[in-house]
CSV table of C-alpha atoms and ligand atoms in Angstrom, one decimal:
chain,number,residue,atom,x,y,z
A,1,MET,CA,109.4,60.7,114.8
A,2,LYS,CA,110.2,63.3,112.3
A,3,LYS,CA,111.3,66.5,114.1
A,4,MET,CA,108.9,69.2,112.9
A,5,MET,CA,111.2,72.2,111.2
A,6,LYS,CA,110.4,75.7,112.2
A,7,THR,CA,109.6,78.3,109.3
A,8,LYS,CA,112.3,81.1,109.2
A,9,VAL,CA,110.8,84.4,108.5
A,10,LEU,CA,113.3,87.1,108.0
A,11,THR,CA,111.3,90.7,108.7
A,12,ILE,CA,113.0,93.8,107.4
A,13,ILE,CA,112.4,97.1,108.3
A,14,GLY,CA,113.6,100.6,107.3
A,15,THR,CA,111.3,103.5,108.6
A,16,ARG,CA,109.4,104.3,111.3
A,17,PRO,CA,106.0,103.3,109.6
A,18,GLU,CA,107.5,100.1,108.5
A,19,ALA,CA,108.3,99.3,112.3
A,20,ILE,CA,105.0,100.6,113.4
A,21,LYS,CA,103.2,98.1,110.8
A,22,LEU,CA,105.4,95.2,111.3
A,23,ALA,CA,105.8,95.4,115.0
A,24,PRO,CA,102.5,93.6,115.4
A,25,VAL,CA,103.5,90.5,112.7
A,26,VAL,CA,106.8,90.3,114.8
A,27,LEU,CA,105.2,89.9,118.0
A,28,ASP,CA,102.8,87.6,116.7
A,29,LEU,CA,105.7,85.4,115.3
A,30,LYS,CA,107.4,85.5,118.4
A,31,ARG,CA,104.1,84.2,120.1
A,32,ARG,CA,104.3,81.4,117.9
A,33,GLN,CA,108.0,80.6,118.4
A,34,ASP,CA,107.5,76.9,118.7
A,35,LEU,CA,106.8,77.3,115.0
A,36,PHE,CA,108.9,80.0,113.6
A,37,ASP,CA,112.2,81.3,113.6
A,38,PHE,CA,111.7,85.2,113.3
A,39,PRO,CA,115.2,87.3,112.7
A,40,VAL,CA,114.7,91.1,112.5
A,41,CYS,CA,116.8,93.2,110.1
A,42,VAL,CA,116.5,96.9,110.3
A,43,THR,CA,118.1,98.8,107.6
A,44,ALA,CA,117.9,101.9,109.6
A,45,GLN,CA,117.2,104.0,106.8
A,46,HIS,CA,115.5,106.0,109.6
A,47,ARG,CA,117.4,106.2,112.9
A,48,GLU,CA,116.0,108.0,115.9
A,49,MET,CA,112.5,107.8,114.3
A,50,LEU,CA,112.7,104.0,113.8
A,51,ASP,CA,114.5,103.4,117.2
A,52,GLN,CA,111.4,105.4,119.2
A,53,VAL,CA,109.2,102.6,117.8
A,54,LEU,CA,111.6,99.6,118.4
A,55,ALA,CA,111.7,100.6,121.9
A,56,LEU,CA,108.0,100.9,122.5
A,57,PHE,CA,107.3,97.4,121.0
A,58,GLY,CA,110.5,95.8,122.8
A,59,ILE,CA,112.1,94.8,119.4
A,60,THR,CA,115.8,94.2,119.5
A,61,PRO,CA,116.9,93.7,115.8
A,62,ASP,CA,119.2,90.7,115.3
A,63,TYR,CA,120.8,92.8,112.4
A,64,ASP,CA,121.2,96.7,112.4
A,65,LEU,CA,122.7,97.9,109.1
A,66,ASP,CA,122.7,101.4,110.5
A,67,ILE,CA,122.6,103.1,106.9
A,68,MET,CA,121.1,106.5,107.6
A,69,SER,CA,123.1,109.5,106.8
A,70,PRO,CA,121.8,113.0,107.0
A,71,GLY,CA,120.1,114.2,103.6
A,72,GLN,CA,120.8,110.8,102.1
A,73,THR,CA,119.7,110.5,98.4
A,74,LEU,CA,117.6,107.7,97.2
A,75,ALA,CA,120.6,105.9,95.6
A,76,GLN,CA,122.5,105.9,98.7
A,77,VAL,CA,119.9,104.1,100.7
A,78,THR,CA,119.5,101.8,97.8
A,79,ALA,CA,123.1,101.0,97.4
A,80,ARG,CA,124.0,100.7,101.2
A,81,ALA,CA,120.7,98.8,101.8
A,82,MET,CA,121.5,96.1,98.9
A,83,GLU,CA,125.1,95.8,100.2
A,84,GLY,CA,124.2,95.2,103.7
A,85,LEU,CA,120.9,92.9,103.2
A,86,GLU,CA,122.8,90.7,100.7
A,87,GLU,CA,125.2,89.7,103.6
A,88,VAL,CA,122.3,89.1,105.9
A,89,VAL,CA,120.4,87.0,103.8
A,90,SER,CA,123.3,85.0,102.5
A,91,GLN,CA,123.9,84.3,106.5
A,92,GLU,CA,120.3,83.9,107.5
A,93,LYS,CA,119.1,81.8,104.4
A,94,PRO,CA,115.1,82.5,105.5
A,95,ASP,CA,112.3,80.5,104.3
A,96,VAL,CA,110.5,83.8,103.5
A,97,ILE,CA,111.4,87.4,103.8
A,98,LEU,CA,108.6,90.0,105.1
A,99,VAL,CA,108.9,93.5,103.6
A,100,GLN,CA,106.2,96.3,104.4
A,101,GLY,CA,104.8,99.2,102.3
A,102,ASP,CA,106.7,101.1,99.5
A,103,THR,CA,110.0,102.5,101.0
A,104,THR,CA,113.3,101.9,99.5
A,105,THR,CA,114.0,99.2,102.2
A,106,ALA,CA,111.0,97.4,101.4
A,107,PHE,CA,112.0,97.4,97.6
A,108,CYS,CA,115.6,96.4,98.5
A,109,GLY,CA,114.3,93.6,100.8
A,110,ALA,CA,112.0,92.3,97.9
A,111,LEU,CA,114.9,92.5,95.2
A,112,THR,CA,117.6,90.7,97.7
A,113,GLY,CA,114.7,87.9,98.2
A,114,TYR,CA,114.6,87.6,94.6
A,115,TYR,CA,118.1,87.3,93.8
A,116,HIS,CA,118.5,84.7,96.4
A,117,GLN,CA,115.4,82.9,95.0
A,118,ILE,CA,113.6,83.4,98.5
A,119,LYS,CA,110.0,83.8,98.7
A,120,VAL,CA,108.8,87.1,99.6
A,121,GLY,CA,105.8,88.3,101.5
A,122,HIS,CA,104.5,91.8,101.0
A,123,VAL,CA,102.6,93.6,103.8
A,124,GLU,CA,100.4,96.4,102.7
A,125,ALA,CA,100.1,95.4,99.1
A,126,GLY,CA,98.2,96.5,96.2
A,127,LEU,CA,98.2,100.0,96.9
A,128,ARG,CA,98.1,102.3,93.8
A,129,THR,CA,97.7,105.8,92.8
A,130,GLY,CA,98.4,105.1,88.9
A,131,ASN,CA,100.8,108.2,88.9
A,132,LYS,CA,104.4,107.1,88.8
A,133,TYR,CA,105.8,110.3,90.4
A,134,ALA,CA,103.0,110.7,93.3
A,135,PRO,CA,104.0,109.6,95.9
A,136,PHE,CA,107.5,109.8,94.8
A,137,PRO,CA,109.3,107.2,94.8
A,138,GLU,CA,106.6,105.1,96.7
A,139,GLU,CA,104.6,104.6,94.0
A,140,ILE,CA,107.1,102.5,91.9
A,141,ASN,CA,108.8,101.0,94.8
A,142,ARG,CA,105.4,99.1,95.5
A,143,CYS,CA,104.7,98.2,92.0
A,144,LEU,CA,108.0,96.7,92.0
A,145,VAL,CA,107.7,95.0,95.2
A,146,GLY,CA,104.4,93.6,93.8
A,147,ARG,CA,106.0,92.1,90.8
A,148,ILE,CA,108.6,90.3,92.9
A,149,ALA,CA,106.2,89.3,95.9
A,150,ASP,CA,104.9,85.7,96.3
A,151,LEU,CA,102.4,86.5,99.2
A,152,HIS,CA,100.5,89.7,98.9
A,153,PHE,CA,98.9,90.8,102.0
A,154,ALA,CA,96.3,93.2,100.8
A,155,PRO,CA,94.8,95.6,103.3
A,156,THR,CA,91.4,96.0,101.7
A,157,GLU,CA,89.4,94.5,99.2
A,158,GLN,CA,89.9,97.4,97.0
A,159,ALA,CA,93.7,96.6,97.1
A,160,ARG,CA,93.2,92.9,96.4
A,161,GLN,CA,91.2,93.7,93.2
A,162,THR,CA,93.9,96.1,92.2
A,163,LEU,CA,96.5,93.3,92.3
A,164,LEU,CA,94.0,90.9,90.5
A,165,ASN,CA,93.6,93.4,87.6
A,166,GLU,CA,97.3,93.7,87.4
A,167,GLY,CA,97.4,89.8,86.9
A,168,VAL,CA,98.6,88.7,90.1
A,169,ALA,CA,97.3,85.0,90.9
A,170,ASP,CA,94.1,85.1,93.0
A,171,PRO,CA,95.5,82.3,95.6
A,172,SER,CA,98.6,84.5,96.4
A,173,VAL,CA,96.5,87.4,97.5
A,174,PHE,CA,94.9,87.6,101.0
A,175,VAL,CA,92.9,90.4,102.5
A,176,THR,CA,94.3,90.7,106.1
A,177,GLY,CA,93.3,94.6,106.8
A,178,ASN,CA,96.1,96.9,107.7
A,179,THR,CA,98.5,96.0,110.6
A,180,VAL,CA,98.8,99.6,111.4
A,181,ILE,CA,95.2,99.3,113.2
A,182,ASP,CA,96.6,96.3,115.2
A,183,ALA,CA,99.5,98.5,116.4
A,184,LEU,CA,97.2,101.8,116.9
A,185,LEU,CA,94.4,99.8,119.1
A,186,TRP,CA,97.4,98.5,121.3
A,187,VAL,CA,98.9,101.9,121.9
A,188,ARG,CA,95.5,103.4,122.3
A,189,GLU,CA,94.6,101.4,125.0
A,190,ARG,CA,97.6,102.0,126.8
A,191,VAL,CA,97.8,105.9,126.4
A,192,ARG,CA,93.8,106.0,127.3
A,193,ALA,CA,94.7,104.3,130.5
A,194,ALA,CA,97.8,106.1,131.6
A,195,PRO,CA,98.5,109.4,129.4
A,196,PRO,CA,101.9,109.6,128.2
A,197,GLU,CA,104.5,112.3,128.8
A,198,LEU,CA,104.3,115.0,126.3
A,199,PRO,CA,107.1,117.7,125.4
A,200,LYS,CA,107.4,120.2,128.5
A,201,GLY,CA,104.7,122.6,128.5
A,202,LEU,CA,102.8,121.4,125.5
A,203,PHE,CA,99.8,119.7,127.6
A,204,GLU,CA,99.3,123.2,129.2
A,205,ALA,CA,99.5,125.2,126.1
A,206,VAL,CA,96.8,123.2,124.1
A,207,THR,CA,94.4,122.6,127.1
A,208,GLY,CA,91.1,124.5,126.1
A,209,GLN,CA,92.3,124.7,122.4
A,210,GLN,CA,90.9,123.1,119.3
A,211,ILE,CA,94.1,121.0,118.4
A,212,ILE,CA,95.2,120.7,114.7
A,213,LEU,CA,97.6,118.0,114.5
A,214,VAL,CA,99.9,118.3,111.7
A,215,THR,CA,102.5,115.9,109.9
A,216,GLY,CA,104.2,116.2,106.5
A,217,HIS,CA,107.2,114.7,104.6
A,218,ARG,CA,106.3,113.9,101.1
A,219,ARG,CA,109.2,114.2,98.6
A,220,GLU,CA,107.0,115.2,95.9
A,221,SER,CA,105.8,118.2,98.1
A,222,PHE,CA,109.4,119.5,98.8
A,223,GLY,CA,109.8,123.3,97.7
A,224,ASP,CA,106.8,125.0,96.5
A,225,GLY,CA,104.5,122.6,98.0
A,226,PHE,CA,106.0,122.8,101.5
A,227,ASP,CA,105.8,126.6,101.3
A,228,ALA,CA,102.2,126.4,100.3
A,229,ILE,CA,101.3,123.9,103.1
A,230,CYS,CA,103.1,126.4,105.7
A,231,HIS,CA,101.5,129.6,104.2
A,232,ALA,CA,98.0,128.0,104.8
A,233,ILE,CA,98.7,126.7,108.4
A,234,ARG,CA,100.1,130.3,109.3
A,235,GLU,CA,96.8,132.0,107.7
A,236,ILE,CA,94.7,129.8,109.8
A,237,ALA,CA,96.6,130.4,113.1
A,238,ASP,CA,96.5,133.8,112.3
A,239,SER,CA,92.6,134.1,112.2
A,240,PHE,CA,91.5,131.4,114.9
A,241,VAL,CA,92.7,132.3,118.3
A,242,ASN,CA,91.3,129.3,119.8
A,243,VAL,CA,93.1,126.9,117.5
A,244,ALA,CA,96.5,125.4,118.3
A,245,PHE,CA,98.4,123.7,115.6
A,246,VAL,CA,100.8,120.7,117.1
A,247,TYR,CA,103.3,120.0,114.4
A,248,PRO,CA,105.9,117.2,115.3
A,249,VAL,CA,108.4,118.0,112.4
A,250,HIS,CA,109.8,115.1,110.5
A,251,LEU,CA,113.6,114.9,110.4
A,252,ASN,CA,114.2,115.3,106.8
A,253,PRO,CA,116.2,118.6,106.2
A,254,ASN,CA,113.6,119.4,102.9
A,255,VAL,CA,110.7,119.2,105.5
A,256,ARG,CA,112.4,121.3,108.3
A,257,GLU,CA,114.0,124.1,106.6
A,258,PRO,CA,110.5,125.6,105.4
A,259,VAL,CA,108.6,124.6,108.4
A,260,ASN,CA,111.0,126.6,110.6
A,261,ARG,CA,111.3,129.6,108.3
A,262,ILE,CA,107.6,130.2,107.8
A,263,LEU,CA,106.0,128.9,111.1
A,264,GLY,CA,108.9,129.3,113.6
A,265,GLY,CA,108.0,131.5,116.7
A,266,HIS,CA,104.4,131.8,116.0
A,267,PRO,CA,102.4,131.9,119.4
A,268,ARG,CA,99.7,129.2,118.3
A,269,ILE,CA,102.0,126.8,116.2
A,270,TYR,CA,104.1,124.5,118.2
A,271,LEU,CA,106.6,122.9,116.5
A,272,ILE,CA,108.2,120.0,118.2
A,273,GLU,CA,110.6,117.1,117.5
A,274,PRO,CA,109.1,113.7,116.0
A,275,LEU,CA,107.1,112.1,118.9
A,276,ALA,CA,107.1,108.6,120.0
A,277,TYR,CA,104.1,106.6,118.7
A,278,GLY,CA,102.3,106.9,122.1
A,279,PRO,CA,102.3,110.6,122.7
A,280,PHE,CA,101.7,110.9,119.0
A,281,VAL,CA,98.8,108.5,119.4
A,282,TRP,CA,97.4,110.5,122.5
A,283,LEU,CA,97.5,113.7,120.4
A,284,MET,CA,95.5,112.3,117.5
A,285,ASP,CA,93.0,111.1,120.1
A,286,HIS,CA,92.8,114.7,121.6
A,287,ALA,CA,92.7,116.6,118.0
A,288,THR,CA,89.8,118.3,116.4
A,289,ILE,CA,91.4,117.8,112.9
A,290,VAL,CA,94.3,115.9,111.6
A,291,LEU,CA,96.1,117.6,108.6
A,292,THR,CA,98.6,115.3,107.0
A,293,ASP,CA,100.4,113.8,103.8
A,294,SER,CA,101.1,110.5,106.0
A,295,GLY,CA,99.8,107.0,104.8
A,296,GLY,CA,99.6,105.8,108.0
A,297,VAL,CA,98.1,108.6,109.8
A,298,GLN,CA,95.5,108.6,106.8
A,299,GLU,CA,94.6,105.1,107.9
A,300,GLU,CA,94.7,105.6,111.8
A,301,ALA,CA,92.8,108.7,112.1
A,302,PRO,CA,89.4,107.3,111.5
A,303,SER,CA,89.9,104.8,114.2
A,304,LEU,CA,90.2,107.5,116.6
A,305,GLY,CA,87.2,109.3,115.2
A,306,LYS,CA,89.2,112.1,113.8
A,307,PRO,CA,88.5,113.9,110.3
A,308,VAL,CA,91.4,114.0,108.2
A,309,LEU,CA,92.6,116.7,105.7
A,310,VAL,CA,95.0,114.9,103.1
A,311,MET,CA,97.4,117.3,101.7
A,312,ARG,CA,98.2,115.3,98.3
A,313,GLU,CA,96.9,115.6,95.0
A,314,THR,CA,96.2,111.9,94.9
A,315,THR,CA,96.1,109.0,97.3
A,316,GLU,CA,96.8,105.3,97.2
A,317,ARG,CA,94.2,105.1,100.1
A,318,PRO,CA,90.9,106.0,98.5
A,319,GLU,CA,88.9,104.0,100.9
A,320,GLY,CA,88.9,106.8,103.5
A,321,ILE,CA,87.9,109.6,100.9
A,322,THR,CA,85.0,107.4,99.4
A,323,ALA,CA,84.1,106.3,103.2
A,324,GLY,CA,83.9,110.1,104.1
A,325,ASN,CA,86.5,110.0,106.8
A,326,ALA,CA,89.1,112.1,104.7
A,327,LEU,CA,89.0,115.0,102.1
A,328,LEU,CA,91.9,115.3,99.8
A,329,VAL,CA,93.0,119.2,99.9
A,330,GLY,CA,96.3,119.0,97.7
A,331,VAL,CA,99.2,121.3,98.3
A,332,GLN,CA,98.0,124.5,97.4
A,333,THR,CA,97.3,127.3,100.2
A,334,GLU,CA,93.9,128.3,99.4
A,335,ARG,CA,92.6,124.7,99.2
A,336,ILE,CA,94.3,124.0,102.6
A,337,VAL,CA,92.8,127.1,104.2
A,338,ASP,CA,89.2,126.1,102.8
A,339,GLY,CA,89.4,122.7,104.2
A,340,LEU,CA,90.4,124.0,107.5
A,341,ARG,CA,88.1,126.7,107.7
A,342,LEU,CA,85.2,124.4,106.8
A,343,LEU,CA,86.0,121.7,109.3
A,344,LEU,CA,86.7,124.2,112.1
A,345,CYS,CA,83.5,126.2,111.7
A,346,ASP,CA,81.2,123.2,111.0
A,347,SER,CA,80.9,120.6,113.8
A,348,GLU,CA,78.2,118.9,112.1
A,349,ARG,CA,80.2,118.2,108.8
A,350,ARG,CA,83.3,117.0,111.3
A,351,ALA,CA,80.7,114.6,113.0
A,352,MET,CA,79.3,113.3,109.5
A,353,MET,CA,83.2,112.5,108.8
A,354,VAL,CA,83.6,110.5,111.5
A,355,ALA,CA,80.4,108.7,111.7
A,356,VAL,CA,81.7,106.3,109.2
A,357,ASN,CA,83.5,103.0,110.1
A,358,ASN,CA,87.6,102.7,109.6
A,359,PRO,CA,87.7,100.8,106.1
A,360,TYR,CA,91.2,99.9,107.0
A,361,GLY,CA,91.1,97.0,109.5
A,362,ASP,CA,90.0,95.4,112.7
A,363,GLY,CA,93.2,95.0,114.5
A,364,LEU,CA,93.6,91.5,113.6
A,365,ALA,CA,95.8,91.9,110.6
A,366,ALA,CA,99.0,90.4,112.0
A,367,GLN,CA,97.3,87.0,113.0
A,368,ARG,CA,95.9,86.8,109.6
A,369,ILE,CA,99.2,87.2,108.1
A,370,VAL,CA,101.0,84.8,110.5
A,371,ASN,CA,98.2,82.3,109.9
A,372,VAL,CA,99.1,82.5,106.0
A,373,LEU,CA,102.6,81.9,106.7
A,374,LEU,CA,101.9,78.8,108.9
A,375,LYS,CA,100.3,77.1,105.9
A,376,MET,CA,103.0,78.2,103.4
A,377,GLU,CA,104.4,75.4,101.4
B,401,UD1,C1,111.2,107.8,104.2
B,401,UD1,C2,110.5,106.9,103.0
B,401,UD1,C3,109.0,107.3,102.9
B,401,UD1,C4,108.3,107.1,103.9
B,401,UD1,C5,108.9,107.8,105.2
B,401,UD1,C6,108.2,107.7,106.3
B,401,UD1,C7,111.7,106.2,100.8
B,401,UD1,C8,112.2,106.5,99.8
B,401,UD1,N1,111.2,107.2,101.7
B,401,UD1,O1,111.3,109.2,103.6
B,401,UD1,O2,108.3,106.5,101.9
B,401,UD1,O3,107.0,107.6,103.8
B,401,UD1,O4,110.3,107.4,105.4
B,401,UD1,O5,108.6,108.7,107.3
B,401,UD1,O6,111.8,105.0,101.2
B,401,UD1,N2,116.3,111.4,109.1
B,401,UD1,C9,117.0,111.5,110.3
B,401,UD1,N3,116.6,110.7,111.3
B,401,UD1,C10,115.6,109.8,111.3
B,401,UD1,C11,114.9,109.5,110.0
B,401,UD1,C12,115.5,110.6,109.0
B,401,UD1,O7,117.8,112.5,110.7
B,401,UD1,O8,115.5,109.0,112.1
B,401,UD1,C13,116.5,112.5,108.1
B,401,UD1,C14,117.8,112.4,107.6
B,401,UD1,O9,118.5,113.5,107.2
B,401,UD1,C15,117.7,111.5,106.2
B,401,UD1,C16,116.4,112.3,106.0
B,401,UD1,O10,115.7,112.5,107.0
B,401,UD1,O11,118.8,111.4,105.4
B,401,UD1,C17,115.7,111.5,105.0
B,401,UD1,O12,115.2,110.0,105.3
B,401,UD1,P1,114.7,108.7,104.3
B,401,UD1,O13,114.5,107.8,104.9
B,401,UD1,O14,115.7,109.0,103.0
B,401,UD1,O15,113.4,109.7,103.7
B,401,UD1,P2,112.1,110.0,104.3
B,401,UD1,O16,111.6,111.4,103.8
B,401,UD1,O17,112.2,109.8,106.0
B,402,UDP,N1,104.1,109.0,113.9
B,402,UDP,C1,104.8,109.0,115.3
B,402,UDP,N2,105.2,110.2,115.6
B,402,UDP,C2,105.2,111.4,114.9
B,402,UDP,C3,104.5,111.4,113.6
B,402,UDP,C4,103.8,110.1,113.2
B,402,UDP,O1,104.6,108.2,115.7
B,402,UDP,O2,105.6,112.4,115.4
B,402,UDP,C5,103.2,107.7,113.6
B,402,UDP,C6,101.8,107.8,113.0
B,402,UDP,O3,101.1,107.6,114.0
B,402,UDP,C7,102.0,106.7,111.6
B,402,UDP,C8,103.3,106.7,111.5
B,402,UDP,O4,104.1,107.3,112.4
B,402,UDP,O5,101.9,105.4,112.2
B,402,UDP,C9,103.3,107.5,110.0
B,402,UDP,O6,104.7,107.5,109.6
B,402,UDP,P1,104.9,108.8,108.5
B,402,UDP,O7,104.1,109.7,108.2
B,402,UDP,O8,106.4,109.1,108.7
B,402,UDP,O9,105.1,107.6,107.1
B,402,UDP,P2,104.2,107.3,106.0
B,402,UDP,O10,102.9,106.5,106.7
B,402,UDP,O11,103.5,108.4,105.4
B,402,UDP,O12,104.6,106.4,105.2
């Protein structure tokens, strides 16, 4: 009898959001290990922030390129990732390489696949702003990955249409939902059942306060943009005594400098280290408003019934804006202050924003992706 060959899927992960969004896929491949080999390679473009997620989902990478260096440039990440991935792919010779999103790791993973003439699957395909410098360099990273990919896992119908409009062949595009919702629902269940440990004193400090949860890290906002964001947060913290800002500060030094300089020492602004995913989801679940420039957080907050103010001029996730879950407030102090005041003072407005469904997924995206991989020629 002919022995059935397993399909070998090499998953490549670089940063925190890629780990969160690919963990459900890796775990689903593992559930089908009778049919798949599923080596995992982390470039470790992120280090601590990545390791937190891998530990939570119990994923031990088969390869760890450990490329992160403090304050690394885009060229350094690209060069180190390309060199390391070359070796891994030569050794593993997978049937398909999976990359996620729009990071430098995702781009390098796709390019390495192309150089080796190996199929590439792109998770979270078809997101575009149409502005090559916003988000920077993610917009071009995902266009390039999309150009290379053989399988496009689009989170929404709108993302699918974008790909088709760019000339991508219809049978290679699959609308799956976003895997971040799979990860979020898994973690939400756990943190609702057993609240996770928060940094010392934080729980007591924010109890009885309206929590505004903040994250920010976009490269196009470095410099004046981050100064403006921080001034807005400070202005609201000065005027609302029953509001607590909780801000897990991204480890990028370009973020930490202005945040510590402008917001450090304020009694109602809690600057903390990046949180493991569990405590972060718990805080989102207890927040009144989420203020962010993050892609993943924009997608998650509506599933927890939280209104989102997006600190960007444009977003490749317009579905939340159209549905009414999110408002774009840019990176000018006045607009952010106005947005925060509007939501803090108007509970009906907040309620309207969360009354609509999450457009980003239903928690079954990973299964759909793995089913496509099963049928792959
Ligand atoms: C990267 C991605 C971005 C993604 C974001 C998620 C690129 C070009 N950028 O941006 O698309 O949205 O991750 O957070 O791919 N650092 C640490 N420890 C960590 C992580 C980062 O110290 O665990 C510090 C280091 O000084 C590092 C710097 O942050 O050099 C920047 O990391 P990098 O991955 O280059 O860029 P991000 O701004 O994190
Ligand atoms: N997140 C986390 N801890 C934090 C901040 C964010 O676990 O302190 C999670 C968040 O829930 C989301 C993801 O990290 O799933 C978003 O990562 P990030 O904002 O760094 O990247 P982006 O989504 O913008 O690419």
